[in-house]
CSV table of C-alpha atoms in Angstrom, one decimal:
chain,number,residue,atom,x,y,z
R,1,MET,CA,60.4,-88.7,11.2
R,2,GLY,CA,57.8,-91.1,9.6
R,3,GLU,CA,56.8,-90.8,6.0
R,4,GLN,CA,53.2,-89.9,6.8
R,5,ALA,CA,54.3,-87.2,9.1
R,6,ILE,CA,56.5,-85.7,6.4
R,7,LEU,CA,53.7,-85.8,3.9
R,8,LYS,CA,51.4,-84.0,6.2
R,9,LYS,CA,53.8,-81.4,7.6
R,10,LYS,CA,52.9,-77.7,7.1
R,11,SER,CA,54.4,-75.5,4.5
R,12,LYS,CA,58.0,-74.5,5.3
R,13,PHE,CA,58.0,-71.4,3.0
R,14,ASP,CA,59.9,-68.6,4.8
R,15,LYS,CA,60.0,-65.3,3.2
R,16,ARG,CA,62.8,-64.1,5.5
R,17,LEU,CA,65.1,-66.5,3.7
R,18,ILE,CA,64.7,-64.6,0.4
R,19,ALA,CA,67.3,-62.2,1.7
R,20,VAL,CA,69.7,-65.1,2.1
R,21,ILE,CA,68.9,-66.7,-1.3
R,22,MET,CA,69.0,-63.7,-3.6
R,23,PRO,CA,72.6,-62.7,-3.0
R,24,LEU,CA,73.6,-66.2,-4.0
R,25,ALA,CA,71.2,-66.5,-6.9
R,26,TRP,CA,71.6,-63.2,-8.8
R,27,PRO,CA,75.3,-63.5,-9.7
R,28,THR,CA,74.6,-66.9,-11.3
R,29,ILE,CA,71.5,-65.6,-13.0
R,30,LEU,CA,73.5,-62.7,-14.5
R,31,GLU,CA,76.3,-65.1,-15.4
R,32,GLN,CA,73.9,-67.5,-17.2
R,33,ALA,CA,72.3,-64.5,-19.0
R,34,LEU,CA,75.6,-63.2,-20.2
R,35,GLN,CA,76.6,-66.7,-21.4
R,36,THR,CA,73.4,-67.0,-23.3
R,37,VAL,CA,73.8,-63.6,-25.0
R,38,VAL,CA,77.4,-64.5,-25.9
R,39,GLN,CA,76.4,-67.9,-27.2
R,40,PHE,CA,73.9,-66.1,-29.5
R,41,ILE,CA,76.5,-63.6,-30.7
R,42,ASP,CA,79.1,-66.3,-31.1
R,43,SER,CA,76.8,-68.4,-33.3
R,44,ALA,CA,75.9,-65.3,-35.3
R,45,MET,CA,79.6,-64.4,-35.9
R,46,VAL,CA,80.5,-67.9,-37.1
R,47,GLY,CA,77.3,-68.0,-39.1
R,48,ARG,CA,78.3,-65.0,-41.1
R,49,LEU,CA,81.1,-67.0,-42.6
R,50,SER,CA,78.9,-69.8,-44.1
R,51,ALA,CA,76.5,-72.6,-43.4
R,52,ASN,CA,79.5,-75.0,-43.5
R,53,ALA,CA,81.3,-73.0,-40.8
R,54,SER,CA,78.3,-73.2,-38.5
R,55,ALA,CA,78.0,-76.9,-39.2
R,56,ALA,CA,81.7,-77.5,-38.4
R,57,VAL,CA,81.4,-75.7,-35.1
R,58,GLY,CA,78.1,-77.3,-34.2
R,59,LEU,CA,79.1,-80.9,-35.1
R,60,THR,CA,81.1,-81.6,-32.0
R,61,GLN,CA,79.1,-79.6,-29.5
R,62,THR,CA,77.5,-82.7,-27.9
R,63,VAL,CA,80.9,-84.2,-27.2
R,64,THR,CA,82.2,-80.9,-25.9
R,65,TRP,CA,79.2,-80.8,-23.5
R,66,LEU,CA,79.9,-84.3,-22.4
R,67,LEU,CA,83.6,-83.7,-21.7
R,68,ASN,CA,82.7,-80.5,-19.7
R,69,GLY,CA,80.1,-82.5,-17.9
R,70,LEU,CA,82.8,-84.6,-16.3
R,71,PHE,CA,84.3,-81.5,-14.7
R,72,PHE,CA,80.9,-80.2,-13.6
R,73,ALA,CA,80.1,-83.6,-12.1
R,74,ALA,CA,83.3,-83.5,-10.1
R,75,GLY,CA,82.5,-80.0,-9.1
R,76,VAL,CA,79.2,-81.1,-7.6
R,77,GLY,CA,81.1,-83.6,-5.4
R,78,PHE,CA,83.6,-81.0,-4.2
R,79,LEU,CA,80.9,-78.4,-3.7
R,80,ALA,CA,78.8,-80.7,-1.5
R,81,VAL,CA,81.8,-81.8,0.6
R,82,ILE,CA,83.2,-78.3,1.1
R,83,SER,CA,79.9,-76.5,1.7
R,84,ARG,CA,79.0,-79.0,4.4
R,85,ALA,CA,82.4,-78.6,6.0
R,86,ILE,CA,82.1,-74.8,6.0
R,87,GLY,CA,78.5,-75.1,7.5
R,88,ALA,CA,80.0,-77.2,10.3
R,89,GLU,CA,82.8,-74.6,10.7
R,90,ASP,CA,85.4,-77.3,9.9
R,91,ARG,CA,88.0,-75.1,8.2
R,92,ASP,CA,90.7,-77.8,8.0
R,93,ARG,CA,88.4,-80.3,6.1
R,94,ALA,CA,87.3,-77.5,3.7
R,95,GLN,CA,90.9,-76.7,2.9
R,96,GLN,CA,91.8,-80.4,2.5
R,97,ALA,CA,88.9,-80.8,0.1
R,98,ALA,CA,90.0,-77.7,-1.8
R,99,GLY,CA,93.4,-79.3,-2.1
R,100,GLN,CA,91.9,-82.4,-3.5
R,101,ALA,CA,90.0,-80.3,-6.0
R,102,VAL,CA,93.4,-78.9,-7.2
R,103,LEU,CA,94.7,-82.5,-7.7
R,104,ALA,CA,91.5,-83.5,-9.5
R,105,ALA,CA,91.8,-80.5,-11.8
R,106,VAL,CA,95.4,-81.3,-12.8
R,107,VAL,CA,94.8,-85.0,-13.3
R,108,MET,CA,91.4,-84.7,-15.0
R,109,GLY,CA,92.6,-81.7,-17.1
R,110,LEU,CA,95.6,-83.6,-18.5
R,111,VAL,CA,93.8,-86.9,-19.0
R,112,ILE,CA,90.6,-85.5,-20.6
R,113,GLY,CA,92.8,-83.1,-22.6
R,114,VAL,CA,94.8,-85.9,-24.1
R,115,VAL,CA,91.5,-87.8,-24.9
R,116,GLY,CA,90.0,-84.7,-26.5
R,117,VAL,CA,93.0,-83.9,-28.6
R,118,SER,CA,93.3,-87.5,-29.8
R,119,LEU,CA,89.6,-87.7,-30.6
R,120,SER,CA,89.8,-84.5,-32.7
R,121,PHE,CA,91.4,-86.4,-35.6
R,122,VAL,CA,88.8,-89.1,-35.9
R,123,LEU,CA,85.6,-87.7,-34.3
R,124,PRO,CA,84.3,-85.7,-37.3
R,125,THR,CA,84.5,-88.9,-39.4
R,126,TRP,CA,82.8,-91.0,-36.7
R,127,LEU,CA,80.0,-88.5,-36.6
R,128,GLY,CA,79.5,-88.8,-40.3
R,129,CYS,CA,80.3,-85.2,-41.3
R,130,ALA,CA,80.4,-84.1,-44.9
R,131,PRO,CA,84.0,-84.1,-46.4
R,132,GLU,CA,83.8,-80.3,-47.0
R,133,ILE,CA,83.6,-79.5,-43.3
R,134,ARG,CA,85.8,-82.2,-41.9
R,135,ALA,CA,89.0,-80.1,-41.8
R,136,ASP,CA,87.3,-77.2,-40.1
R,137,ALA,CA,85.6,-79.5,-37.6
R,138,THR,CA,88.8,-81.2,-36.7
R,139,ALA,CA,90.7,-77.9,-36.3
R,140,TYR,CA,88.0,-76.5,-34.1
R,141,PHE,CA,87.7,-79.5,-31.8
R,142,LEU,CA,91.5,-79.8,-31.5
R,143,ILE,CA,92.1,-76.1,-30.6
R,144,ILE,CA,89.4,-75.9,-28.0
R,145,ASN,CA,90.7,-79.1,-26.3
R,146,LEU,CA,94.3,-77.9,-26.0
R,147,PRO,CA,93.8,-75.7,-22.9
R,148,MET,CA,91.7,-78.5,-21.1
R,149,LEU,CA,93.8,-78.0,-17.9
R,150,PHE,CA,92.5,-74.4,-17.8
R,151,ARG,CA,88.9,-75.5,-18.5
R,152,ALA,CA,89.3,-77.9,-15.5
R,153,ALA,CA,90.5,-75.0,-13.3
R,154,ILE,CA,87.6,-72.7,-14.3
R,155,ILE,CA,84.9,-75.3,-13.5
R,156,LEU,CA,86.4,-77.0,-10.4
R,157,PHE,CA,87.8,-74.0,-8.7
R,158,GLY,CA,84.6,-72.1,-9.5
R,159,ALA,CA,82.7,-74.9,-7.7
R,160,VAL,CA,85.0,-74.6,-4.7
R,161,LEU,CA,84.5,-70.8,-4.5
R,162,ARG,CA,80.7,-71.2,-4.8
R,163,ALA,CA,80.7,-73.8,-2.0
R,164,THR,CA,81.7,-70.9,0.3
R,165,GLY,CA,78.9,-68.7,-0.9
R,166,ASP,CA,81.2,-66.7,-3.2
R,167,MET,CA,79.1,-66.5,-6.4
R,168,ARG,CA,80.3,-63.0,-7.4
R,169,HIS,CA,83.9,-63.8,-8.3
R,170,PRO,CA,83.2,-66.8,-10.5
R,171,MET,CA,80.6,-64.7,-12.2
R,172,LEU,CA,83.0,-61.9,-12.9
R,173,VAL,CA,85.6,-64.3,-14.3
R,174,ASN,CA,83.1,-65.9,-16.6
R,175,ALA,CA,81.8,-62.5,-17.7
R,176,LEU,CA,85.4,-61.4,-18.6
R,177,MET,CA,86.0,-64.6,-20.4
R,178,ASN,CA,82.8,-64.1,-22.5
R,179,ALA,CA,83.8,-60.5,-23.3
R,180,ILE,CA,87.4,-61.6,-24.4
R,181,ASN,CA,85.9,-64.4,-26.5
R,182,VAL,CA,83.6,-62.0,-28.4
R,183,VAL,CA,86.4,-59.4,-28.9
R,184,LEU,CA,88.9,-62.0,-30.1
R,185,ASN,CA,86.3,-63.5,-32.4
R,186,PHE,CA,85.9,-60.0,-34.1
R,187,PHE,CA,89.7,-59.9,-34.9
R,188,LEU,CA,90.5,-63.5,-35.5
R,189,ILE,CA,87.6,-64.9,-37.5
R,190,TYR,CA,87.4,-62.2,-40.2
R,191,PRO,CA,90.1,-60.8,-42.5
R,192,SER,CA,91.2,-57.2,-42.5
R,193,ARG,CA,88.4,-54.9,-43.6
R,194,THR,CA,87.1,-51.4,-43.6
R,195,MET,CA,84.1,-50.4,-41.4
R,196,ASN,CA,81.9,-47.4,-41.9
R,197,VAL,CA,81.3,-45.7,-38.5
R,198,PHE,CA,79.3,-42.5,-38.7
R,199,GLY,CA,80.5,-41.9,-42.2
R,200,LEU,CA,84.1,-42.5,-41.4
R,201,GLU,CA,85.9,-45.4,-43.1
R,202,ILE,CA,88.0,-47.1,-40.4
R,203,PRO,CA,90.4,-49.9,-41.3
R,204,ILE,CA,90.1,-53.0,-39.0
R,205,TRP,CA,92.9,-55.6,-38.7
R,206,GLY,CA,91.7,-59.2,-39.0
R,207,ALA,CA,93.6,-62.5,-39.0
R,208,GLY,CA,91.0,-64.1,-41.3
R,209,MET,CA,91.3,-67.5,-39.6
R,210,GLY,CA,87.7,-68.4,-40.0
R,211,VAL,CA,86.6,-71.4,-37.9
R,212,ALA,CA,90.1,-71.8,-36.5
R,213,GLY,CA,89.9,-68.2,-35.4
R,214,ALA,CA,86.7,-68.8,-33.4
R,215,ALA,CA,88.4,-71.8,-31.8
R,216,THR,CA,91.5,-69.8,-30.9
R,217,ALA,CA,89.4,-67.1,-29.4
R,218,THR,CA,87.6,-69.6,-27.2
R,219,ALA,CA,90.9,-71.3,-26.2
R,220,LEU,CA,92.6,-68.1,-25.2
R,221,SER,CA,89.5,-67.1,-23.1
R,222,TYR,CA,89.8,-70.5,-21.3
R,223,VAL,CA,93.5,-69.8,-20.6
R,224,ILE,CA,92.8,-66.4,-19.1
R,225,GLY,CA,89.8,-67.6,-17.2
R,226,GLY,CA,91.7,-70.6,-15.7
R,227,VAL,CA,94.6,-68.4,-14.6
R,228,LEU,CA,92.2,-65.9,-12.9
R,229,MET,CA,90.1,-68.6,-11.2
R,230,THR,CA,93.3,-70.2,-9.9
R,231,GLY,CA,94.4,-66.8,-8.5
R,232,LEU,CA,91.0,-66.3,-6.8
R,233,LEU,CA,91.2,-69.7,-5.1
R,234,ILE,CA,94.8,-69.1,-3.9
R,235,LYS,CA,93.8,-65.6,-2.5
R,236,SER,CA,90.4,-66.7,-1.1
R,237,ASP,CA,89.8,-65.5,2.4
R,238,ARG,CA,86.8,-67.9,2.9
R,239,GLY,CA,88.8,-70.9,4.3
R,240,VAL,CA,89.4,-72.8,1.1
R,241,SER,CA,92.8,-71.5,0.0
R,242,PRO,CA,94.7,-74.8,0.0
R,243,LYS,CA,98.1,-75.1,1.7
R,244,ARG,CA,100.9,-77.3,0.4
R,245,GLU,CA,100.1,-80.1,3.0
R,246,HIS,CA,96.6,-80.2,1.6
R,247,LEU,CA,97.8,-81.2,-1.9
R,248,ARG,CA,98.5,-84.8,-0.9
R,249,PRO,CA,95.8,-87.3,-1.9
R,250,ASN,CA,93.2,-87.8,0.8
R,251,ARG,CA,91.4,-91.1,0.3
R,252,GLU,CA,88.4,-90.4,2.5
R,253,ILE,CA,87.6,-87.1,0.9
R,254,LEU,CA,88.2,-88.3,-2.7
R,255,LYS,CA,86.1,-91.3,-2.0
R,256,ARG,CA,83.2,-89.2,-0.7
R,257,CYS,CA,83.5,-86.8,-3.7
R,258,LEU,CA,83.4,-89.8,-6.1
R,259,GLN,CA,80.3,-91.2,-4.4
R,260,ILE,CA,78.6,-87.9,-5.2
R,261,SER,CA,80.2,-87.1,-8.6
R,262,LEU,CA,79.8,-90.5,-10.3
R,263,PRO,CA,76.0,-90.6,-10.4
R,264,ASN,CA,75.9,-87.0,-11.4
R,265,ALA,CA,78.4,-87.8,-14.3
R,266,GLY,CA,76.1,-90.7,-15.2
R,267,GLU,CA,73.1,-88.5,-15.3
R,268,ARG,CA,74.8,-86.0,-17.5
R,269,THR,CA,76.0,-88.8,-19.9
R,270,VAL,CA,72.5,-90.3,-20.0
R,271,VAL,CA,70.9,-86.9,-20.9
R,272,CYS,CA,73.7,-86.1,-23.4
R,273,LEU,CA,73.3,-89.4,-25.3
R,274,GLY,CA,69.6,-89.2,-25.1
R,275,SER,CA,69.6,-85.7,-26.6
R,276,THR,CA,71.8,-86.9,-29.4
R,277,VAL,CA,69.4,-89.8,-30.2
R,278,PHE,CA,66.5,-87.4,-29.9
R,279,THR,CA,68.0,-84.9,-32.3
R,280,ALA,CA,68.8,-87.7,-34.8
R,281,MET,CA,65.1,-88.7,-34.8
R,282,VAL,CA,64.1,-85.1,-35.3
R,283,ALA,CA,66.5,-84.9,-38.3
R,284,SER,CA,64.6,-87.6,-40.0
R,285,LEU,CA,61.6,-85.3,-40.2
R,286,GLY,CA,63.3,-83.1,-42.7
R,287,THR,CA,65.4,-79.9,-42.9
R,288,VAL,CA,62.6,-77.5,-42.0
R,289,SER,CA,61.6,-79.5,-38.9
R,290,LEU,CA,65.2,-79.9,-37.8
R,291,ALA,CA,65.9,-76.1,-38.3
R,292,ALA,CA,62.7,-75.2,-36.3
R,293,HIS,CA,63.7,-77.7,-33.6
R,294,SER,CA,67.3,-76.4,-33.3
R,295,ILE,CA,66.3,-72.8,-33.2
R,296,ALA,CA,63.5,-73.4,-30.7
R,297,ILE,CA,65.9,-75.2,-28.4
R,298,THR,CA,68.3,-72.3,-28.6
R,299,ALA,CA,65.5,-69.7,-28.0
R,300,GLU,CA,64.1,-71.7,-25.1
R,301,SER,CA,67.4,-71.9,-23.3
R,302,ALA,CA,67.3,-68.2,-22.6
R,303,PHE,CA,64.2,-68.8,-20.4
R,304,TYR,CA,66.1,-71.3,-18.2
R,305,VAL,CA,68.4,-68.6,-16.8
R,306,PRO,CA,66.5,-67.9,-13.6
R,307,GLY,CA,66.1,-71.7,-12.9
R,308,TYR,CA,69.8,-72.3,-13.2
R,309,GLY,CA,70.6,-69.4,-10.9
R,310,PHE,CA,68.4,-70.6,-8.2
R,311,GLN,CA,69.7,-74.2,-8.7
R,312,ALA,CA,73.2,-73.0,-7.9
R,313,ALA,CA,72.0,-71.2,-4.8
R,314,ALA,CA,70.1,-74.3,-3.7
R,315,THR,CA,73.2,-76.5,-4.0
R,316,THR,CA,75.4,-74.1,-1.9
R,317,LEU,CA,72.7,-73.4,0.7
R,318,ALA,CA,71.7,-77.1,1.1
R,319,GLY,CA,75.3,-78.0,1.7
R,320,LEU,CA,75.9,-75.2,4.2
R,321,THR,CA,72.7,-75.9,6.1
R,322,LEU,CA,73.5,-79.6,6.3
R,323,GLY,CA,76.9,-78.8,7.8
R,324,GLU,CA,75.1,-76.7,10.4
R,325,GLY,CA,73.0,-79.7,11.3
R,326,ASP,CA,69.7,-77.8,11.1
R,327,ARG,CA,67.0,-80.0,9.6
R,328,ASP,CA,64.2,-77.4,10.0
R,329,LYS,CA,66.3,-74.7,8.2
R,330,LEU,CA,67.0,-77.2,5.4
R,331,ASP,CA,63.3,-77.8,5.0
R,332,ARG,CA,62.5,-74.1,5.0
R,333,MET,CA,65.3,-73.3,2.6
R,334,SER,CA,64.3,-76.0,0.2
R,335,GLU,CA,60.6,-75.0,0.1
R,336,THR,CA,61.4,-71.3,-0.3
R,337,LEU,CA,63.8,-72.0,-3.1
R,338,LEU,CA,61.3,-74.3,-4.8
R,339,ARG,CA,58.5,-71.7,-4.7
R,340,ILE,CA,60.6,-68.8,-5.9
R,341,THR,CA,62.0,-70.9,-8.8
R,342,VAL,CA,58.6,-72.1,-9.9
R,343,PHE,CA,57.2,-68.5,-9.8
R,344,CYS,CA,60.1,-67.1,-11.8
R,345,MET,CA,59.9,-69.8,-14.5
R,346,PHE,CA,56.1,-69.5,-14.6
R,347,ILE,CA,56.6,-65.9,-15.7
R,348,SER,CA,59.2,-66.9,-18.2
R,349,GLY,CA,56.9,-69.6,-19.5
R,350,LEU,CA,54.1,-67.1,-19.9
R,351,LEU,CA,56.3,-64.9,-22.0
R,352,LEU,CA,57.3,-67.9,-24.1
R,353,PHE,CA,53.7,-68.7,-24.6
R,354,LEU,CA,52.7,-65.2,-25.6
R,355,PHE,CA,55.5,-64.3,-28.0
R,356,PRO,CA,56.8,-67.4,-29.7
R,357,SER,CA,56.7,-66.1,-33.2
R,358,ALA,CA,58.6,-62.9,-32.3
R,359,LEU,CA,61.3,-65.0,-30.6
R,360,MET,CA,61.7,-67.4,-33.6
R,361,SER,CA,61.8,-64.4,-36.0
R,362,PHE,CA,64.9,-63.1,-34.1
R,363,PHE,CA,66.8,-66.2,-35.4
R,364,THR,CA,65.3,-66.9,-38.8
R,365,LYS,CA,63.1,-65.3,-41.5
R,366,ASP,CA,61.9,-68.6,-43.0
R,367,PRO,CA,58.1,-68.6,-42.5
R,368,GLN,CA,57.8,-72.4,-42.3
R,369,VAL,CA,60.6,-72.6,-39.7
R,370,ILE,CA,59.0,-69.8,-37.7
R,371,ALA,CA,55.5,-71.5,-37.8
R,372,GLN,CA,56.8,-74.9,-36.6
R,373,GLY,CA,59.1,-73.4,-34.0
R,374,ALA,CA,56.4,-71.2,-32.6
R,375,VAL,CA,54.1,-74.2,-32.0
R,376,ALA,CA,57.0,-76.0,-30.3
R,377,LEU,CA,57.7,-73.1,-28.0
R,378,ARG,CA,54.0,-72.7,-27.1
R,379,ILE,CA,54.0,-76.4,-26.2
R,380,VAL,CA,57.1,-76.3,-24.1
R,381,SER,CA,56.1,-73.1,-22.3
R,382,VAL,CA,53.6,-75.2,-20.3
R,383,SER,CA,56.4,-77.3,-18.9
R,384,GLU,CA,58.5,-74.4,-17.6
R,385,PRO,CA,57.1,-74.6,-14.0
R,386,PHE,CA,57.7,-78.3,-14.0
R,387,PHE,CA,61.3,-77.9,-15.1
R,388,ALA,CA,61.7,-75.3,-12.3
R,389,VAL,CA,60.8,-78.0,-9.8
R,390,THR,CA,63.4,-80.3,-11.2
R,391,LEU,CA,66.1,-77.7,-11.2
R,392,SER,CA,65.5,-76.4,-7.7
R,393,LEU,CA,65.2,-79.9,-6.1
R,394,GLU,CA,68.2,-81.2,-8.1
R,395,GLY,CA,70.2,-78.3,-6.6
R,396,VAL,CA,69.1,-79.3,-3.1
R,397,PHE,CA,69.8,-83.0,-3.7
R,398,ASN,CA,73.2,-82.2,-5.1
R,399,GLY,CA,74.0,-80.0,-2.1
R,400,VAL,CA,73.4,-82.8,0.4
R,401,GLY,CA,75.2,-85.3,-1.8
R,402,ASP,CA,72.1,-87.3,-2.9
R,403,THR,CA,72.9,-87.8,-6.6
R,404,LYS,CA,72.0,-91.5,-7.1
R,405,MET,CA,68.2,-91.2,-7.3
R,406,PRO,CA,68.2,-88.2,-9.6
R,407,PHE,CA,70.4,-90.2,-11.9
R,408,VAL,CA,67.9,-93.1,-11.9
R,409,ILE,CA,65.0,-90.8,-12.5
R,410,SER,CA,66.8,-89.1,-15.4
R,411,LEU,CA,67.7,-92.5,-16.9
R,412,CYS,CA,64.2,-93.8,-16.8
R,413,SER,CA,62.5,-90.6,-17.8
R,414,MET,CA,64.8,-89.7,-20.7
R,415,TRP,CA,64.9,-93.2,-22.3
R,416,GLY,CA,61.6,-94.6,-21.0
R,417,VAL,CA,59.5,-91.6,-21.9
R,418,ARG,CA,61.2,-89.1,-24.3
R,419,ILE,CA,63.2,-91.5,-26.5
R,420,LEU,CA,60.7,-94.4,-26.5
R,421,PHE,CA,57.6,-92.3,-27.4
R,422,THR,CA,59.5,-90.1,-29.8
R,423,PHE,CA,60.6,-93.3,-31.6
R,424,LEU,CA,56.9,-94.5,-31.7
R,425,CYS,CA,55.6,-91.1,-32.9
R,426,VAL,CA,58.2,-90.6,-35.6
R,427,LYS,CA,59.1,-94.1,-36.8
R,428,VAL,CA,55.9,-96.0,-36.2
R,429,TRP,CA,53.0,-93.6,-36.3
R,430,GLY,CA,54.6,-91.1,-38.8
R,431,MET,CA,53.9,-88.0,-36.7
R,432,GLY,CA,55.7,-84.6,-36.9
R,433,LEU,CA,57.5,-82.1,-34.8
R,434,THR,CA,54.5,-81.2,-32.6
R,435,ALA,CA,54.3,-84.8,-31.4
R,436,VAL,CA,58.0,-84.8,-30.8
R,437,TRP,CA,57.9,-81.8,-28.5
R,438,MET,CA,54.9,-83.3,-26.7
R,439,CYS,CA,57.1,-86.3,-25.9
R,440,MET,CA,59.8,-83.9,-24.7
R,441,ILE,CA,57.5,-82.1,-22.2
R,442,ALA,CA,56.1,-85.5,-21.1
R,443,ASP,CA,59.7,-86.3,-20.1
R,444,VAL,CA,60.1,-83.0,-18.3
R,445,ILE,CA,56.8,-83.4,-16.4
R,446,THR,CA,57.5,-87.1,-15.5
R,447,ARG,CA,61.0,-86.2,-14.2
R,448,SER,CA,59.5,-83.3,-12.2
R,449,LEU,CA,56.8,-85.4,-10.6
R,450,CYS,CA,59.3,-88.1,-9.6
R,451,MET,CA,61.7,-85.5,-8.1
R,452,TYR,CA,58.8,-83.8,-6.2
R,453,THR,CA,57.5,-87.1,-4.9
R,454,ARG,CA,60.9,-88.0,-3.6
R,455,TYR,CA,61.3,-84.6,-2.0
R,456,ARG,CA,57.9,-84.7,-0.3
R,457,ARG,CA,58.4,-88.2,1.1
R,458,GLY,CA,61.6,-87.0,2.8
R,459,ARG,CA,63.6,-90.2,2.2
R,460,TRP,CA,66.5,-88.1,0.8
R,461,GLN,CA,67.0,-86.9,4.4
R,462,ASP,CA,67.4,-90.3,5.9
R,463,GLY,CA,70.6,-90.5,7.8
R,464,LEU,CA,71.8,-87.1,6.7
R,465,PHE,CA,71.8,-85.5,10.1
R,466,ASP,CA,72.6,-88.6,12.0
R,467,HIS,CA,75.9,-88.7,10.3
R,468,SER,CA,76.5,-85.1,9.6
R,469,GLN,CA,78.9,-84.6,12.5
R,470,ALA,CA,80.7,-87.9,11.9
R,471,ALA,CA,81.5,-86.7,8.4
R,472,HIS,CA,83.8,-84.0,9.7
R,473,GLN,CA,85.6,-86.0,12.4
């Protein structure tokens, strides 16, 4: 199909596909919502200890995100390969790929775990933390990295199950993990105390471990989640329960997974490092601006929940449809997902625009922080539909294994738009937080337009269906 023909083709929106999309999207939306709520509760529970405790936990978050990102990137590769095999009804290839996912989880879990544990003794110093929080920061990062093998199982085996269209079981495991984390926080962070419940004084046991208690609660929830996710994979009746013979390395499958995963890992690294530099420049604006920025970022994340749910559905459905070899269905599925995601995030953006001060007030009572954060949230609300385009199309591209161009787009947009213009605004022109967030939405809109242009031109489909059958032979 020529480029001009693709540009001129009629809308492929198909409302009948909503019944296929929603059962895959809602478990992930609920999972993301629960994780966001628990993140808020977790931060509040640690924050009750002291500002130093919050700083110790938050110091290494970017590195934790980067390490987890390597597992998620690998998961994208296995999800794309397995969903295509299942769509093509190639059960043996799906099981072989699942076996390779088990090998990857073991190797990556052990290697990244050793790296994480080793870094824990030097990372806080490298990041320039204050001496008074160094011990807590080291203990926190060390403890959460000890069960890295289980973290690998949660992410990679969850991706394998999602590749089959099973979104519900990974959601239930993650929901249980979150609940366990909150309950253990309650008992491990604080010392023994007495609580007043309806006039009754009830003694509550507590370990009084502080920051180390929060880390231990997180680590134990990883262990439980990893064991449960492994059990679900072994007991799966969707054609991905790996047999012993599938646990030998398969060069062809591993090579294909790497071809998909490496650009995705590069994209995550680019965004992570860019976000670190971006935050450092915001920090130079002063404490109030940094607090407003940090809280606004946290508040805004709650409004991404629908987008990430539909992105997960898009990845699975694109892979399954590619395996079926149905180009028209892939077009209809992609367009339908795109429009639903944009509509949902337009609504969330509208709420963000209408109630920014109320949202900021939930996290802080400082009037200066609320005022600056409210302006930032109003600005970013405009970009929510654009971010929806990026999320949904990235899901489609990941599902068909097209991860190179999204990596290039993210690299150019993050560093060529957000970082460059934030540097000019802050360091050269002496502008404030409002200008910084304008640079951020310029990055979001640029990335969205580039992704949409690539989608409309159709070049991402070149060769997909010509080689879809050969991929399973």
